[in-house]
Amino acid sequence: MSTMSTDSVIIGVDIGTSVTKAVAFGRDGRAVASASRPSRLNRLPGGRVEQDLEDVLRTVGEVCREVAAALPVPPAALALTGQGDGLWLRDAAGRAVRPPISWMDGRAGATVARWREDGTLRALYALTGSGVFPGCHAPLLAWLAEHEPESLERAEVAGYCVDAVAQRLTGVIGVDAADASLPFLDVTTRAYVPRALEVCGVAGYARLLPPPAAPDAVARLDRAGARLLGLPAGLPVTAGPYDLPACAIGSGVREVGDGLLIVGTTLASQVLTDSVRIDPDGDPAGMWLCTPDPDRWLRAMPAMVGTAALEWVLEFTGATTAELDAILEAAPPGANGVTALPFLSGAGERAPFVEPAARGRLDGLTLAATRADAVRAVCEAIAYAARHCLEAAGLSASLALCGGGTRSTAWARLFADVIGRPVRIPDEPEVGARGAVAVAWRCLGDPVDAERWRADSRTVEPRADLREVFEDGYAGYRARLGQALAGWRATGPRSRARATGPRSRANSGTH
């Protein structure tokens, strides 16, 4: 029998790419206090994107102090989640040996392109089922080994955002299995595959990879962490899963075949499965993610497109997000013949295909085209990209929708129309922190009522009268994408990447 009070709350901290949020949840799954702080994202020449670990820790401390001050009772625990991928190199004390490299980083684009041509990507995919993109561990380790080996020699840990923060709060070096899933882990055994490091040419750095923590691992806030957060030393701390699986848990993905689409800066599509089946002849994209249940995995297709593409077209046309619903209603389905490919990330695309050279397009423009046509075309293209990812991930049951894009009623309806099935939108927007809190309660031996948490949501139904329009639109999108892929792969990013080169030694390690 649990000894925890029914009034207990746990603070969930979601350490995003540009914003850190803390939300305290009661056992009914509802938020009782929250806070957020922006963190710095440093965009540098050559597609490099880096962060500052000390700045990230500052944001964690500030949001935790603000939330704790608003609570009617002290928190029972602290639950961490946040951005995945990238490369957060630290020493034994948890200090960054160089600025953390973001998952959005594109410096290793030429490495990924070379690996695709020489068979490395397919060999790695056959071993672990992991697709590779420029901002993940394998190409970043390889890039540093070639251009900045001194950073790797100084490091004791090659980890991720969540475990970097956890190490500084608890003194424990570890990594959640979800974070470690890409790209070197056998997710069925939760052990690294030595051959996977070998094919990527980074076997010499295996010492930097901490073994995945047990699913029920709980650490304790140490004195340094307690001073930073203003919370008592000894407070239980859970670290992970990272934001993709945490959002799936927080939004009520429970049954095999259930899916989640996160409409954020990027799109993240995930489907829960009870088996891992790697097709060595399939497109080497996406990933298999461990969950807190050893016999359940998430098949994830985290695309690089999302609200960032929407924000670009809104700014390009002189519109704002507040106008989005009205703009979408001002243009008919099909956007009067205007079409788009929404691949605007400088790092290209990573799901459901890997292509560092992928770039965006607007087609079908005439003098009669309006800004509403352009905006709707991009919104429809993002929805088509989401459907492509969900199909590749194996969606077969219910679908939840979350993220900033769901604030637009018209765009949420568009996703339902394009995907062709009802979408369930949780009432609580911070589903990542919510999922981390649910995992924390489970680790403390007092799991929440998952059905009760799932019930707090609304459902958007697809419109039957538009089904044919969007089926035709999706077929057209896939055809245009196929043609574009052939062109991108014929040219590749090598010439652009060579122009950027490694950072000069004078700038190495600076922010």
Short mmCIF file of C-alpha atoms in Angstrom, two decimals:
data_model
loop_
_atom_site.label_atom_id
_atom_site.label_comp_id
_atom_site.label_asym_id
_atom_site.label_seq_id
_atom_site.Cartn_x
_atom_site.Cartn_y
_atom_site.Cartn_z
CA MET A 1 0.00 0.00 0.00
CA SER A 2 1.27 3.48 -0.91
CA THR A 3 2.22 5.84 1.88
CA MET A 4 2.03 8.95 -0.31
CA SER A 5 -0.64 11.53 0.44
CA THR A 6 -3.49 12.05 -1.99
CA ASP A 7 -2.49 15.75 -1.86
CA SER A 8 1.02 14.96 -3.16
CA VAL A 9 2.30 16.80 -6.20
CA ILE A 10 5.32 16.15 -8.38
CA ILE A 11 7.11 18.87 -10.33
CA GLY A 12 7.70 17.90 -13.94
CA VAL A 13 10.41 19.83 -15.79
CA ASP A 14 10.46 19.79 -19.60
CA ILE A 15 13.77 21.18 -20.86
CA GLY A 16 12.96 22.20 -24.40
CA THR A 17 15.25 23.49 -27.11
CA SER A 18 14.44 27.15 -26.45
CA VAL A 19 12.10 27.09 -23.43
CA THR A 20 12.23 25.26 -20.10
CA LYS A 21 8.89 24.62 -18.41
CA ALA A 22 8.06 23.34 -14.94
CA VAL A 23 4.57 22.10 -14.11
CA ALA A 24 3.39 20.61 -10.82
CA PHE A 25 0.75 17.93 -11.27
CA GLY A 26 -1.58 16.42 -8.73
CA ARG A 27 -2.53 12.77 -8.83
CA ASP A 28 -5.57 13.58 -10.97
CA GLY A 29 -3.24 14.62 -13.80
CA ARG A 30 -4.15 18.27 -13.61
CA ALA A 31 -1.67 21.12 -13.30
CA VAL A 32 -1.64 23.14 -10.09
CA ALA A 33 1.27 25.52 -10.82
CA SER A 34 3.59 26.25 -13.75
CA ALA A 35 6.44 28.46 -14.88
CA SER A 36 8.62 28.87 -17.97
CA ARG A 37 11.89 30.53 -18.96
CA PRO A 38 13.56 30.96 -22.34
CA SER A 39 17.03 29.55 -22.85
CA ARG A 40 19.61 30.55 -25.41
CA LEU A 41 19.95 28.79 -28.72
CA ASN A 42 23.15 29.80 -30.48
CA ARG A 43 22.99 29.62 -34.27
CA LEU A 44 26.47 29.75 -35.78
CA PRO A 45 27.87 29.67 -39.33
CA GLY A 46 27.84 26.41 -41.22
CA GLY A 47 24.51 25.20 -39.86
CA ARG A 48 25.90 24.79 -36.34
CA VAL A 49 23.41 25.07 -33.47
CA GLU A 50 24.67 24.96 -29.89
CA GLN A 51 23.48 25.61 -26.36
CA ASP A 52 25.02 26.56 -23.01
CA LEU A 53 24.64 23.98 -20.23
CA GLU A 54 24.98 26.62 -17.51
CA ASP A 55 22.22 28.68 -19.12
CA VAL A 56 19.99 25.61 -19.32
CA LEU A 57 20.63 24.86 -15.65
CA ARG A 58 19.75 28.47 -14.80
CA THR A 59 16.34 28.05 -16.45
CA VAL A 60 15.73 24.78 -14.59
CA GLY A 61 16.55 26.43 -11.28
CA GLU A 62 14.33 29.44 -11.92
CA VAL A 63 11.23 27.50 -12.99
CA CYS A 64 11.54 25.01 -10.14
CA ARG A 65 11.85 27.77 -7.55
CA GLU A 66 8.84 29.61 -8.96
CA VAL A 67 6.64 26.52 -9.03
CA ALA A 68 7.73 25.28 -5.61
CA ALA A 69 6.87 28.68 -4.11
CA ALA A 70 3.32 28.39 -5.46
CA LEU A 71 2.62 24.88 -4.15
CA PRO A 72 0.30 24.26 -1.22
CA VAL A 73 2.47 21.31 -0.15
CA PRO A 74 6.13 20.43 -0.79
CA PRO A 75 6.68 18.32 -3.92
CA ALA A 76 7.04 14.57 -3.51
CA ALA A 77 9.60 14.34 -6.31
CA LEU A 78 11.16 16.00 -9.32
CA ALA A 79 10.60 14.47 -12.79
CA LEU A 80 12.86 15.51 -15.67
CA THR A 81 12.23 15.27 -19.39
CA GLY A 82 13.37 17.35 -22.34
CA GLN A 83 14.85 17.48 -25.82
CA GLY A 84 16.60 14.41 -27.17
CA ASP A 85 19.47 13.73 -29.58
CA GLY A 86 22.28 16.22 -30.05
CA LEU A 87 25.55 15.69 -28.18
CA TRP A 88 26.13 16.94 -24.62
CA LEU A 89 29.76 16.19 -23.77
CA ARG A 90 30.69 16.48 -20.08
CA ASP A 91 33.51 15.74 -17.70
CA ALA A 92 33.20 13.55 -14.61
CA ALA A 93 31.78 16.48 -12.60
CA GLY A 94 29.09 17.18 -15.19
CA ARG A 95 30.71 20.32 -16.63
CA ALA A 96 30.48 20.82 -20.39
CA VAL A 97 33.81 20.25 -22.14
CA ARG A 98 32.46 22.17 -25.14
CA PRO A 99 29.10 23.83 -25.86
CA PRO A 100 26.38 21.18 -26.16
CA ILE A 101 25.47 20.49 -29.79
CA SER A 102 21.74 20.71 -30.51
CA TRP A 103 19.73 18.05 -32.34
CA MET A 104 19.04 20.84 -34.86
CA ASP A 105 22.73 21.06 -35.79
CA GLY A 106 23.65 20.50 -39.42
CA ARG A 107 27.47 20.40 -39.38
CA ALA A 108 27.53 16.64 -39.99
CA GLY A 109 25.30 16.79 -43.07
CA ALA A 110 28.12 15.76 -45.38
CA THR A 111 28.95 12.85 -43.09
CA VAL A 112 25.38 11.55 -43.31
CA ALA A 113 25.38 11.99 -47.09
CA ARG A 114 28.63 10.07 -47.38
CA TRP A 115 27.32 7.31 -45.12
CA ARG A 116 24.23 6.99 -47.27
CA GLU A 117 26.37 6.58 -50.39
CA ASP A 118 28.86 4.12 -48.92
CA GLY A 119 26.27 1.90 -47.19
CA THR A 120 26.99 2.91 -43.60
CA LEU A 121 23.43 4.09 -42.98
CA ARG A 122 21.93 0.85 -44.19
CA ALA A 123 24.43 -1.24 -42.22
CA LEU A 124 23.65 0.68 -39.02
CA TYR A 125 19.91 0.43 -39.65
CA ALA A 126 20.17 -3.34 -40.08
CA LEU A 127 21.90 -3.57 -36.68
CA THR A 128 19.70 -1.28 -34.54
CA GLY A 129 16.77 -0.07 -36.64
CA SER A 130 17.91 3.52 -36.20
CA GLY A 131 17.84 6.07 -38.94
CA VAL A 132 20.56 8.69 -38.71
CA PHE A 133 20.37 12.44 -39.23
CA PRO A 134 23.06 15.13 -38.82
CA GLY A 135 22.01 16.10 -35.28
CA CYS A 136 22.32 12.67 -33.64
CA HIS A 137 25.16 10.97 -31.78
CA ALA A 138 26.75 8.90 -34.55
CA PRO A 139 27.57 11.59 -37.15
CA LEU A 140 28.33 14.19 -34.46
CA LEU A 141 30.84 11.88 -32.77
CA ALA A 142 32.38 11.13 -36.17
CA TRP A 143 32.54 14.84 -37.04
CA LEU A 144 34.22 15.73 -33.76
CA ALA A 145 36.65 12.83 -34.10
CA GLU A 146 37.77 14.33 -37.41
CA HIS A 147 37.62 18.05 -36.65
CA GLU A 148 37.73 18.46 -32.86
CA PRO A 149 39.19 15.30 -31.29
CA GLU A 150 40.45 17.20 -28.24
CA SER A 151 36.85 17.67 -27.04
CA LEU A 152 36.24 13.92 -27.12
CA GLU A 153 39.49 13.26 -25.30
CA ARG A 154 38.52 15.66 -22.49
CA ALA A 155 35.04 14.16 -22.10
CA GLU A 156 33.93 11.46 -19.70
CA VAL A 157 30.30 11.30 -20.88
CA ALA A 158 28.68 11.65 -24.29
CA GLY A 159 25.06 12.14 -23.32
CA TYR A 160 21.95 14.17 -23.87
CA CYS A 161 20.17 17.15 -22.37
CA VAL A 162 18.14 15.34 -19.70
CA ASP A 163 21.00 13.30 -18.28
CA ALA A 164 23.30 16.34 -18.42
CA VAL A 165 20.91 18.24 -16.16
CA ALA A 166 20.31 15.18 -13.96
CA GLN A 167 24.04 14.70 -13.41
CA ARG A 168 24.40 18.24 -12.15
CA LEU A 169 21.38 17.88 -9.84
CA THR A 170 22.16 14.45 -8.40
CA GLY A 171 25.82 13.66 -9.14
CA VAL A 172 24.72 10.47 -10.92
CA ILE A 173 26.04 9.68 -14.39
CA GLY A 174 23.40 7.82 -16.37
CA VAL A 175 21.09 7.91 -19.35
CA ASP A 176 17.48 6.87 -19.88
CA ALA A 177 17.00 4.00 -22.32
CA ALA A 178 14.75 6.13 -24.50
CA ASP A 179 17.53 8.67 -25.08
CA ALA A 180 20.09 5.92 -25.62
CA SER A 181 17.87 4.14 -28.16
CA LEU A 182 19.33 6.11 -31.09
CA PRO A 183 21.56 5.05 -32.74
CA PHE A 184 23.73 2.38 -31.05
CA LEU A 185 21.28 0.46 -28.82
CA ASP A 186 19.63 -2.91 -29.29
CA VAL A 187 16.31 -1.77 -27.84
CA THR A 188 15.17 -5.34 -27.17
CA THR A 189 18.12 -6.05 -24.83
CA ARG A 190 18.88 -2.43 -23.84
CA ALA A 191 22.57 -3.05 -24.54
CA TYR A 192 24.82 -1.19 -26.97
CA VAL A 193 25.80 -2.99 -30.16
CA PRO A 194 29.60 -2.78 -30.56
CA ARG A 195 29.37 -3.41 -34.29
CA ALA A 196 27.09 -0.34 -34.64
CA LEU A 197 29.87 1.89 -33.29
CA GLU A 198 32.38 0.16 -35.51
CA VAL A 199 30.50 0.77 -38.76
CA CYS A 200 30.29 4.47 -37.86
CA GLY A 201 34.00 4.63 -37.11
CA VAL A 202 33.55 5.68 -33.47
CA ALA A 203 34.23 2.43 -31.58
CA GLY A 204 37.09 4.15 -29.81
CA TYR A 205 34.61 6.36 -27.99
CA ALA A 206 32.40 3.61 -26.59
CA ARG A 207 33.73 4.52 -23.14
CA LEU A 208 31.73 7.77 -23.31
CA LEU A 209 28.35 6.02 -23.48
CA PRO A 210 26.83 5.32 -20.04
CA PRO A 211 24.74 2.13 -19.76
CA PRO A 212 20.97 2.76 -19.84
CA ALA A 213 19.38 3.09 -16.42
CA ALA A 214 16.81 0.59 -15.16
CA PRO A 215 13.19 1.60 -15.97
CA ASP A 216 12.43 2.30 -12.30
CA ALA A 217 15.64 4.18 -11.48
CA VAL A 218 15.33 6.96 -8.90
CA ALA A 219 18.17 9.30 -7.89
CA ARG A 220 18.28 11.90 -5.11
CA LEU A 221 18.85 15.63 -5.21
CA ASP A 222 22.33 16.35 -3.87
CA ARG A 223 23.39 19.48 -2.01
CA ALA A 224 24.47 21.34 -5.14
CA GLY A 225 21.21 20.48 -6.88
CA ALA A 226 19.23 21.48 -3.80
CA ARG A 227 20.91 24.90 -3.74
CA LEU A 228 20.15 25.44 -7.42
CA LEU A 229 16.48 24.48 -7.20
CA GLY A 230 15.61 25.66 -3.71
CA LEU A 231 14.31 22.17 -2.91
CA PRO A 232 15.38 19.83 -0.11
CA ALA A 233 18.44 17.62 -0.55
CA GLY A 234 17.42 13.97 -0.84
CA LEU A 235 14.30 14.71 -2.90
CA PRO A 236 13.62 11.81 -5.33
CA VAL A 237 14.57 12.66 -8.93
CA THR A 238 13.68 10.71 -12.08
CA ALA A 239 15.42 11.51 -15.37
CA GLY A 240 13.47 10.53 -18.45
CA PRO A 241 12.11 9.39 -20.71
CA TYR A 242 12.94 12.28 -23.01
CA ASP A 243 10.24 14.43 -24.54
CA LEU A 244 8.97 12.16 -27.34
CA PRO A 245 8.09 9.14 -25.16
CA ALA A 246 7.11 11.42 -22.26
CA CYS A 247 4.55 13.15 -24.49
CA ALA A 248 3.15 9.79 -25.59
CA ILE A 249 2.68 8.76 -21.96
CA GLY A 250 1.27 12.13 -20.95
CA SER A 251 -1.25 12.16 -23.80
CA GLY A 252 -2.64 8.72 -23.04
CA VAL A 253 -0.98 6.44 -25.62
CA ARG A 254 -1.60 3.07 -23.96
CA GLU A 255 -2.61 0.35 -26.42
CA VAL A 256 -0.60 -1.26 -29.21
CA GLY A 257 -1.31 0.69 -32.40
CA ASP A 258 -2.11 3.95 -30.60
CA GLY A 259 -0.27 6.94 -31.96
CA LEU A 260 0.72 10.47 -31.07
CA LEU A 261 1.45 13.40 -33.35
CA ILE A 262 3.29 16.31 -31.72
CA VAL A 263 2.78 19.49 -33.73
CA GLY A 264 5.63 21.58 -32.39
CA THR A 265 8.66 23.29 -33.90
CA THR A 266 9.04 19.93 -35.59
CA LEU A 267 6.60 17.06 -36.12
CA ALA A 268 7.06 13.94 -34.03
CA SER A 269 4.98 10.90 -34.94
CA GLN A 270 5.02 7.85 -32.67
CA VAL A 271 3.12 4.56 -32.55
CA LEU A 272 3.16 2.09 -29.64
CA THR A 273 4.14 -1.47 -30.53
CA ASP A 274 4.81 -4.77 -28.75
CA SER A 275 7.43 -6.00 -31.21
CA VAL A 276 10.52 -4.67 -32.96
CA ARG A 277 10.77 -5.65 -36.60
CA ILE A 278 13.70 -4.20 -38.52
CA ASP A 279 13.46 -4.45 -42.30
CA PRO A 280 17.07 -4.31 -43.54
CA ASP A 281 15.78 -3.42 -47.01
CA GLY A 282 13.51 -0.61 -45.76
CA ASP A 283 14.19 3.12 -45.81
CA PRO A 284 16.77 3.67 -43.01
CA ALA A 285 14.77 6.37 -41.21
CA GLY A 286 13.00 6.79 -37.90
CA MET A 287 13.83 4.97 -34.69
CA TRP A 288 12.63 2.44 -32.15
CA LEU A 289 12.41 3.92 -28.66
CA CYS A 290 12.45 2.10 -25.35
CA THR A 291 9.60 2.89 -22.97
CA PRO A 292 9.28 2.30 -19.21
CA ASP A 293 7.68 -1.05 -20.11
CA PRO A 294 10.42 -3.48 -21.23
CA ASP A 295 8.03 -5.22 -23.64
CA ARG A 296 6.69 -2.06 -25.31
CA TRP A 297 8.40 0.27 -27.75
CA LEU A 298 7.54 3.37 -29.72
CA ARG A 299 8.12 3.39 -33.45
CA ALA A 300 9.02 7.03 -33.96
CA MET A 301 9.23 9.16 -37.08
CA PRO A 302 10.37 12.59 -35.84
CA ALA A 303 10.32 14.89 -38.85
CA MET A 304 12.10 18.23 -39.00
CA VAL A 305 9.04 20.07 -40.38
CA GLY A 306 6.47 21.67 -38.09
CA THR A 307 5.38 25.01 -36.73
CA ALA A 308 8.74 26.54 -37.70
CA ALA A 309 7.65 26.19 -41.34
CA LEU A 310 4.27 27.73 -40.51
CA GLU A 311 5.92 30.66 -38.73
CA TRP A 312 8.14 31.21 -41.75
CA VAL A 313 5.27 31.43 -44.21
CA LEU A 314 3.25 33.65 -41.86
CA GLU A 315 6.16 36.07 -41.57
CA PHE A 316 6.81 35.82 -45.31
CA THR A 317 3.22 36.81 -46.06
CA GLY A 318 2.95 39.44 -43.32
CA ALA A 319 0.49 37.45 -41.22
CA THR A 320 0.48 36.37 -37.58
CA THR A 321 -0.42 33.22 -35.70
CA ALA A 322 -3.45 35.04 -34.26
CA GLU A 323 -4.81 35.23 -37.81
CA LEU A 324 -4.22 31.58 -38.70
CA ASP A 325 -7.77 30.29 -38.27
CA ALA A 326 -9.21 33.11 -40.37
CA ILE A 327 -6.53 32.66 -43.05
CA LEU A 328 -7.18 28.92 -43.32
CA GLU A 329 -10.89 29.58 -43.73
CA ALA A 330 -10.19 32.20 -46.44
CA ALA A 331 -8.70 29.66 -48.87
CA PRO A 332 -10.43 26.44 -49.96
CA PRO A 333 -8.99 22.94 -49.48
CA GLY A 334 -6.32 22.55 -52.12
CA ALA A 335 -5.29 26.22 -51.76
CA ASN A 336 -6.46 27.10 -55.28
CA GLY A 337 -3.70 24.96 -56.79
CA VAL A 338 -0.83 26.29 -54.68
CA THR A 339 1.27 23.45 -53.24
CA ALA A 340 4.25 23.24 -50.92
CA LEU A 341 7.05 21.04 -49.70
CA PRO A 342 7.66 22.18 -46.11
CA PHE A 343 11.28 21.11 -45.61
CA LEU A 344 12.79 24.37 -44.35
CA SER A 345 15.28 23.04 -41.79
CA GLY A 346 18.88 23.77 -42.66
CA ALA A 347 19.69 20.20 -41.55
CA GLY A 348 17.32 18.72 -44.15
CA GLU A 349 14.92 15.93 -43.18
CA ARG A 350 15.22 12.87 -40.96
CA ALA A 351 11.82 11.12 -41.17
CA PRO A 352 10.20 9.26 -42.80
CA PHE A 353 13.29 9.58 -45.02
CA VAL A 354 16.79 10.90 -44.34
CA GLU A 355 17.96 13.61 -46.69
CA PRO A 356 20.28 16.41 -45.50
CA ALA A 357 19.75 18.23 -48.83
CA ALA A 358 15.94 18.44 -48.49
CA ARG A 359 14.65 21.97 -49.06
CA GLY A 360 11.26 23.66 -49.13
CA ARG A 361 9.20 24.78 -52.13
CA LEU A 362 6.09 26.76 -52.99
CA ASP A 363 4.62 25.88 -56.40
CA GLY A 364 1.63 26.86 -58.46
CA LEU A 365 1.82 30.58 -57.68
CA THR A 366 0.22 33.09 -60.05
CA LEU A 367 -0.65 36.78 -59.76
CA ALA A 368 -4.08 35.63 -58.55
CA ALA A 369 -2.63 33.71 -55.60
CA THR A 370 -3.28 35.18 -52.17
CA ARG A 371 -1.41 34.98 -48.90
CA ALA A 372 -4.18 32.67 -47.69
CA ASP A 373 -3.36 30.28 -50.54
CA ALA A 374 0.32 30.25 -49.57
CA VAL A 375 -0.36 29.75 -45.87
CA ARG A 376 -2.94 27.02 -46.47
CA ALA A 377 -0.60 25.25 -48.90
CA VAL A 378 2.13 25.07 -46.25
CA CYS A 379 -0.34 23.94 -43.54
CA GLU A 380 -1.67 21.21 -45.83
CA ALA A 381 1.87 20.12 -46.72
CA ILE A 382 2.81 19.82 -43.04
CA ALA A 383 -0.31 17.70 -42.49
CA TYR A 384 0.61 15.50 -45.47
CA ALA A 385 4.11 15.08 -44.01
CA ALA A 386 2.50 14.03 -40.72
CA ARG A 387 0.35 11.43 -42.46
CA HIS A 388 3.41 10.10 -44.29
CA CYS A 389 5.24 9.69 -40.97
CA LEU A 390 2.29 8.06 -39.18
CA GLU A 391 1.82 5.57 -42.00
CA ALA A 392 5.52 4.70 -41.87
CA ALA A 393 5.28 4.27 -38.08
CA GLY A 394 2.35 1.84 -38.39
CA LEU A 395 -0.60 3.76 -36.91
CA SER A 396 -3.60 1.41 -36.60
CA ALA A 397 -5.63 2.58 -33.57
CA SER A 398 -6.41 5.89 -31.86
CA LEU A 399 -4.44 9.06 -32.53
CA ALA A 400 -3.67 11.83 -30.06
CA LEU A 401 -2.57 15.30 -31.12
CA CYS A 402 -0.60 17.76 -29.00
CA GLY A 403 1.81 20.66 -29.30
CA GLY A 404 1.56 24.34 -30.05
CA GLY A 405 -0.07 23.73 -33.43
CA THR A 406 -3.21 22.43 -31.72
CA ARG A 407 -4.03 25.95 -30.50
CA SER A 408 -5.44 26.60 -33.97
CA THR A 409 -8.87 24.97 -34.23
CA ALA A 410 -8.80 25.13 -38.03
CA TRP A 411 -5.35 23.53 -38.30
CA ALA A 412 -6.26 20.75 -35.84
CA ARG A 413 -9.31 20.02 -38.00
CA LEU A 414 -7.07 20.01 -41.08
CA PHE A 415 -4.87 17.31 -39.52
CA ALA A 416 -7.95 15.17 -38.84
CA ASP A 417 -9.15 15.69 -42.43
CA VAL A 418 -5.79 14.85 -44.02
CA ILE A 419 -5.03 11.85 -41.79
CA GLY A 420 -8.60 10.65 -42.20
CA ARG A 421 -9.32 9.66 -38.59
CA PRO A 422 -10.47 11.31 -35.36
CA VAL A 423 -7.77 13.04 -33.34
CA ARG A 424 -7.89 13.31 -29.56
CA ILE A 425 -6.43 16.49 -28.08
CA PRO A 426 -5.51 16.39 -24.36
CA ASP A 427 -6.87 19.27 -22.29
CA GLU A 428 -3.50 19.68 -20.56
CA PRO A 429 -1.06 21.24 -23.04
CA GLU A 430 2.16 20.30 -21.20
CA VAL A 431 1.94 16.59 -21.90
CA GLY A 432 5.71 16.08 -21.80
CA ALA A 433 6.02 17.20 -18.19
CA ARG A 434 2.79 15.31 -17.46
CA GLY A 435 4.21 12.09 -18.85
CA ALA A 436 7.43 12.50 -16.89
CA VAL A 437 5.39 12.96 -13.70
CA ALA A 438 3.35 9.82 -14.43
CA VAL A 439 6.61 7.88 -14.84
CA ALA A 440 7.94 9.33 -11.58
CA TRP A 441 4.90 8.18 -9.63
CA ARG A 442 5.29 4.72 -11.10
CA CYS A 443 8.99 4.67 -10.11
CA LEU A 444 7.99 5.63 -6.57
CA GLY A 445 5.63 2.66 -6.42
CA ASP A 446 2.37 4.61 -6.65
CA PRO A 447 1.21 4.59 -10.31
CA VAL A 448 -1.53 6.98 -11.42
CA ASP A 449 -4.94 6.05 -12.83
CA ALA A 450 -4.00 6.12 -16.52
CA GLU A 451 -7.61 5.92 -17.73
CA ARG A 452 -8.54 8.95 -15.64
CA TRP A 453 -5.62 10.92 -17.05
CA ARG A 454 -6.56 9.98 -20.63
CA ALA A 455 -10.18 11.09 -20.18
CA ASP A 456 -9.30 14.79 -19.99
CA SER A 457 -9.40 15.49 -23.73
CA ARG A 458 -11.53 16.55 -26.70
CA THR A 459 -11.95 14.83 -30.06
CA VAL A 460 -11.92 16.38 -33.54
CA GLU A 461 -13.61 14.33 -36.25
CA PRO A 462 -12.56 14.32 -39.93
CA ARG A 463 -15.08 15.73 -42.41
CA ALA A 464 -16.39 13.01 -44.71
CA ASP A 465 -17.22 15.44 -47.52
CA LEU A 466 -13.52 16.41 -47.84
CA ARG A 467 -12.07 12.91 -47.83
CA GLU A 468 -11.63 12.66 -51.62
CA VAL A 469 -10.08 16.14 -51.82
CA PHE A 470 -7.40 15.27 -49.32
CA GLU A 471 -6.81 11.77 -50.67
CA ASP A 472 -6.02 13.35 -54.03
CA GLY A 473 -3.96 16.02 -52.33
CA TYR A 474 -1.91 13.46 -50.45
CA ALA A 475 -1.25 11.45 -53.62
CA GLY A 476 -0.06 14.65 -55.30
CA TYR A 477 2.17 15.49 -52.35
CA ARG A 478 3.81 12.05 -52.42
CA ALA A 479 4.42 12.35 -56.16
CA ARG A 480 6.03 15.80 -55.82
CA LEU A 481 8.12 14.58 -52.91
CA GLY A 482 9.36 11.60 -54.91
CA GLN A 483 10.49 13.87 -57.74
CA ALA A 484 12.19 16.27 -55.31
CA LEU A 485 13.99 13.44 -53.53
CA ALA A 486 15.51 12.29 -56.78
CA GLY A 487 16.83 15.79 -57.40
CA TRP A 488 18.17 16.29 -53.88
CA ARG A 489 19.98 12.98 -53.95
CA ALA A 490 21.49 13.73 -57.33
CA THR A 491 23.21 16.84 -55.97
CA GLY A 492 23.59 16.30 -52.18
CA PRO A 493 24.96 18.68 -49.58
CA ARG A 494 28.65 17.92 -49.99
CA SER A 495 29.64 21.13 -51.77
CA ARG A 496 27.75 23.26 -49.22
CA ALA A 497 29.20 21.33 -46.30
CA ARG A 498 32.76 21.63 -47.62
CA ALA A 499 32.31 25.39 -47.78
CA THR A 500 31.56 25.54 -44.07
CA GLY A 501 34.47 23.37 -42.96
CA PRO A 502 35.43 22.82 -39.36
CA ARG A 503 35.42 25.70 -36.94
CA SER A 504 38.66 27.59 -36.69
CA ARG A 505 40.79 26.73 -33.65
CA ALA A 506 40.38 30.35 -32.44
CA ASN A 507 36.62 29.88 -32.19
CA SER A 508 36.67 26.33 -30.83
CA GLY A 509 34.70 25.96 -27.62
CA THR A 510 33.20 29.45 -27.64
CA HIS A 511 29.51 30.32 -27.52
#
